[in-house]
Tab-separated table of C-alpha atoms in Angstrom:
chain	number	residue	atom	x	y	z
A	24	MET	CA	144.884	93.932	114.265
A	25	LYS	CA	145.094	97.853	114.698
A	26	ILE	CA	147.616	99.492	112.370
A	27	GLU	CA	150.328	101.079	114.592
A	28	ALA	CA	153.048	102.104	112.076
A	29	LEU	CA	153.212	103.168	108.338
A	30	LEU	CA	155.908	102.009	105.955
A	31	PHE	CA	156.479	103.852	102.668
A	32	ASP	CA	158.483	103.046	99.504
A	33	LEU	CA	160.527	106.031	98.218
A	34	GLY	CA	160.817	106.155	94.389
A	35	LYS	CA	157.386	106.494	92.498
A	36	VAL	CA	155.611	106.828	95.859
A	37	LEU	CA	157.113	109.853	97.570
A	38	VAL	CA	159.615	111.127	95.055
A	39	ASN	CA	158.877	110.815	91.370
A	40	PHE	CA	161.584	110.072	88.813
A	41	ASN	CA	162.042	109.906	85.006
A	42	PHE	CA	164.595	107.064	84.409
A	43	GLU	CA	164.703	107.881	80.642
A	44	LYS	CA	165.982	111.457	81.471
A	45	GLY	CA	168.904	110.052	83.351
A	46	LEU	CA	169.554	107.434	80.782
A	47	GLN	CA	169.905	110.088	78.029
A	48	ALA	CA	172.122	112.274	80.183
A	49	LEU	CA	174.457	109.449	81.008
A	50	HIS	CA	174.577	108.075	77.438
A	51	ALA	CA	175.635	111.432	76.174
A	52	SER	CA	178.892	111.019	77.880
A	53	CYS	CA	179.462	107.409	76.691
A	54	SER	CA	181.291	105.859	73.674
A	55	ILE	CA	178.895	103.009	72.917
A	56	SER	CA	175.507	102.939	71.211
A	57	ARG	CA	172.302	103.771	73.149
A	58	ASP	CA	171.051	100.195	72.985
A	59	GLN	CA	174.458	98.882	74.187
A	60	PHE	CA	174.550	101.387	76.978
A	61	GLU	CA	171.040	100.478	78.205
A	62	VAL	CA	172.031	96.798	78.414
A	63	VAL	CA	175.192	97.831	80.355
A	64	LEU	CA	173.313	100.155	82.750
A	65	ARG	CA	170.495	97.743	83.415
A	66	ASP	CA	172.725	94.767	84.002
A	67	LYS	CA	170.963	93.333	87.131
A	68	MET	CA	174.149	91.795	88.403
A	69	TRP	CA	175.820	95.226	88.757
A	70	VAL	CA	172.768	97.272	89.614
A	71	GLY	CA	171.745	94.666	92.103
A	72	ARG	CA	175.148	94.569	93.667
A	73	TYR	CA	175.206	98.372	93.934
A	74	GLU	CA	171.720	98.725	95.432
A	75	SER	CA	172.343	95.866	97.826
A	76	GLY	CA	175.608	97.630	99.072
A	77	GLU	CA	177.894	95.077	97.693
A	78	ILE	CA	179.831	97.601	95.712
A	79	SER	CA	180.249	101.235	96.292
A	80	THR	CA	179.255	104.163	94.181
A	81	LYS	CA	182.943	104.525	93.057
A	82	GLU	CA	182.955	100.816	91.972
A	83	PHE	CA	179.728	101.277	90.087
A	84	HIS	CA	181.146	104.333	88.341
A	85	ASN	CA	184.262	102.508	87.405
A	86	TYR	CA	182.213	99.639	85.935
A	87	LEU	CA	180.364	102.195	83.695
A	88	CYS	CA	183.727	103.796	82.661
A	89	GLU	CA	185.088	100.445	81.679
A	90	ALA	CA	182.077	98.818	80.103
A	91	ALA	CA	180.383	101.888	78.454
A	92	GLY	CA	183.305	104.223	78.033
A	93	LEU	CA	181.631	106.730	80.355
A	94	ARG	CA	183.506	109.987	80.386
A	95	LEU	CA	182.433	111.608	83.622
A	96	THR	CA	184.186	112.259	86.825
A	97	LEU	CA	182.696	110.565	89.996
A	98	PRO	CA	181.000	113.779	91.164
A	99	GLU	CA	179.759	114.421	87.602
A	100	PHE	CA	178.464	110.887	87.378
A	101	CYS	CA	176.579	111.195	90.820
A	102	ALA	CA	174.951	114.562	89.615
A	103	THR	CA	173.954	112.995	86.278
A	104	TRP	CA	172.874	109.650	87.831
A	105	SER	CA	170.525	111.662	90.119
A	106	SER	CA	169.065	113.889	87.444
A	107	VAL	CA	166.184	111.281	87.046
A	108	PHE	CA	164.442	112.781	90.107
A	109	LEU	CA	161.569	115.288	89.562
A	110	PRO	CA	160.977	118.267	91.873
A	111	ASP	CA	157.342	117.583	93.043
A	112	LEU	CA	156.552	115.010	95.707
A	113	LEU	CA	153.793	112.502	94.820
A	114	VAL	CA	152.662	112.482	98.492
A	115	SER	CA	152.286	115.984	100.023
A	116	GLU	CA	154.444	116.960	103.002
A	117	GLU	CA	151.229	118.038	104.665
A	118	LEU	CA	150.056	114.422	104.671
A	119	LEU	CA	153.370	113.088	105.798
A	120	ALA	CA	153.492	115.610	108.640
A	121	TYR	CA	149.918	114.741	109.710
A	122	LEU	CA	150.607	111.020	109.710
A	123	ARG	CA	153.896	111.374	111.563
A	124	ARG	CA	152.129	113.116	114.546
A	125	ARG	CA	149.969	109.946	114.830
A	126	TYR	CA	152.179	107.002	113.698
A	127	PRO	CA	155.792	106.025	113.491
A	128	LEU	CA	156.891	106.214	109.801
A	129	VAL	CA	159.366	103.904	108.261
A	130	LEU	CA	160.935	104.316	104.777
A	131	VAL	CA	161.728	100.999	103.034
A	132	SER	CA	163.526	101.614	99.649
A	133	ASN	CA	165.579	99.874	97.118
A	134	THR	CA	168.208	102.540	96.479
A	135	ASN	CA	171.782	103.409	96.499
A	136	GLU	CA	174.067	105.784	98.345
A	137	ALA	CA	174.338	108.372	95.562
A	138	HIS	CA	170.584	108.749	95.279
A	139	VAL	CA	170.148	108.903	99.002
A	140	GLU	CA	172.707	111.710	99.336
A	141	TYR	CA	170.998	113.556	96.507
A	142	ILE	CA	167.424	113.294	97.940
A	143	ARG	CA	168.716	114.178	101.431
A	144	GLU	CA	170.269	117.376	99.903
A	145	LYS	CA	167.321	118.327	97.550
A	146	TYR	CA	164.182	117.273	99.483
A	147	ARG	CA	162.925	117.302	103.134
A	148	VAL	CA	161.179	113.932	102.788
A	149	PHE	CA	163.579	112.005	105.049
A	150	ASP	CA	162.776	114.463	107.862
A	151	TYR	CA	159.210	112.979	108.203
A	152	PHE	CA	160.486	109.432	108.948
A	153	ASP	CA	161.425	107.886	112.215
A	154	HIS	CA	163.380	105.140	110.567
A	155	LEU	CA	165.093	104.770	107.121
A	156	VAL	CA	165.596	101.239	105.818
A	157	PHE	CA	167.689	101.306	102.602
A	158	SER	CA	168.554	98.258	100.589
A	159	TYR	CA	172.228	99.212	100.156
A	160	GLU	CA	172.527	99.419	103.941
A	161	VAL	CA	170.738	96.187	104.876
A	162	GLY	CA	172.033	94.034	102.060
A	163	SER	CA	168.648	93.077	100.650
A	164	LEU	CA	166.432	94.291	97.805
A	165	LYS	CA	162.614	94.192	97.849
A	166	PRO	CA	160.788	91.851	97.112
A	167	ASP	CA	163.234	89.663	99.256
A	168	ALA	CA	161.839	88.929	102.639
A	169	LYS	CA	165.032	89.980	104.320
A	170	ILE	CA	164.496	93.781	103.861
A	171	PHE	CA	160.855	93.461	105.048
A	172	GLN	CA	161.911	91.495	108.063
A	173	HIS	CA	164.501	94.276	108.805
A	174	ALA	CA	161.628	96.814	108.535
A	175	ILE	CA	159.472	94.827	110.914
A	176	ALA	CA	162.276	94.585	113.413
A	177	THR	CA	162.957	98.270	113.054
A	178	ALA	CA	159.358	99.144	113.823
A	179	LYS	CA	159.350	96.806	116.823
A	180	LEU	CA	155.745	95.744	116.000
A	181	PRO	CA	154.106	92.590	114.580
A	182	ALA	CA	153.784	92.562	110.866
A	183	GLU	CA	150.073	92.587	111.209
A	184	ALA	CA	150.281	96.072	112.842
A	185	LEU	CA	152.010	97.570	109.800
A	186	PHE	CA	150.634	99.298	106.775
A	187	PHE	CA	153.074	99.448	103.661
A	188	THR	CA	152.590	101.189	100.389
A	189	ASP	CA	154.748	100.603	97.197
A	190	ASP	CA	154.287	101.164	93.483
A	191	ARG	CA	155.371	97.678	92.518
A	192	GLU	CA	153.059	94.725	92.615
A	193	GLU	CA	155.709	92.186	93.502
A	194	ASN	CA	156.695	94.122	96.576
A	195	ILE	CA	153.119	94.342	97.705
A	196	VAL	CA	152.756	90.612	97.300
A	197	ALA	CA	155.869	89.954	99.250
A	198	ALA	CA	154.824	92.233	102.102
A	199	ARG	CA	151.462	90.595	102.355
A	200	GLN	CA	153.128	87.159	102.516
A	201	LEU	CA	154.759	88.263	105.717
A	202	GLY	CA	151.436	89.557	107.207
A	203	ILE	CA	151.861	93.212	106.441
A	204	HIS	CA	148.846	95.176	105.355
A	205	ALA	CA	149.951	96.494	101.886
A	206	HIS	CA	148.497	98.800	99.344
A	207	GLN	CA	149.880	99.433	95.769
A	208	PHE	CA	150.404	103.049	95.357
A	209	VAL	CA	148.674	104.933	92.410
A	210	SER	CA	148.075	108.263	93.809
A	211	GLU	CA	147.754	110.176	97.028
A	212	ALA	CA	143.938	110.131	96.965
A	213	ARG	CA	143.917	106.352	96.568
A	214	LEU	CA	146.476	105.954	99.329
A	215	VAL	CA	144.261	108.073	101.683
A	216	ASP	CA	141.297	105.836	100.851
A	217	ALA	CA	143.343	102.671	101.606
A	218	LEU	CA	144.632	104.114	104.842
A	219	GLN	CA	141.117	104.973	106.010
A	220	GLN	CA	139.863	101.492	105.066
A	221	ALA	CA	142.717	100.069	107.119
A	222	GLY	CA	141.613	102.064	110.156
A	223	VAL	CA	144.341	104.639	110.000
A	224	GLU	CA	143.510	108.102	111.203
A	225	VAL	CA	143.717	110.361	108.204
């Protein structure tokens, strides 16, 4: 089936980040050891609840204050938590603009409200997308089928008419299981090759 819409992941596909940088910055304002802090911050129950929208940024901040002795105000936490992002895009705005003139673009991202607000303020990347599907808004994290099903419904096209790129293999596998044409992102050049092989006009 002909590709009629393009789906993109956000982190490590469009916007690059260095999690270690943010980890160091947050730990500098905590009262526990670095190893303990990493366990607290990476606790899947809390991070998963945050990125699936079950808890708010304020609640996640309160958790870190209580569990890690974080000594940052909520605005300070949001700024430090978002310091992971690097300035240069991994996919050029020129390519995104070109693709948008020819196809509907849908962003499908595991993320949270603080990071979305930061990226909206610092980058123009959201401007190139017709639809934004964020995990914290739809209550589901990739590779769960629910978030992909939401993206399919948002695109209003059969799964087989969609092309999706993501940096994580498990998300590619999950998309393919639903019939979506999926490519694991490595670089813009490799993405362009995959798009062309899928019959996308690039």
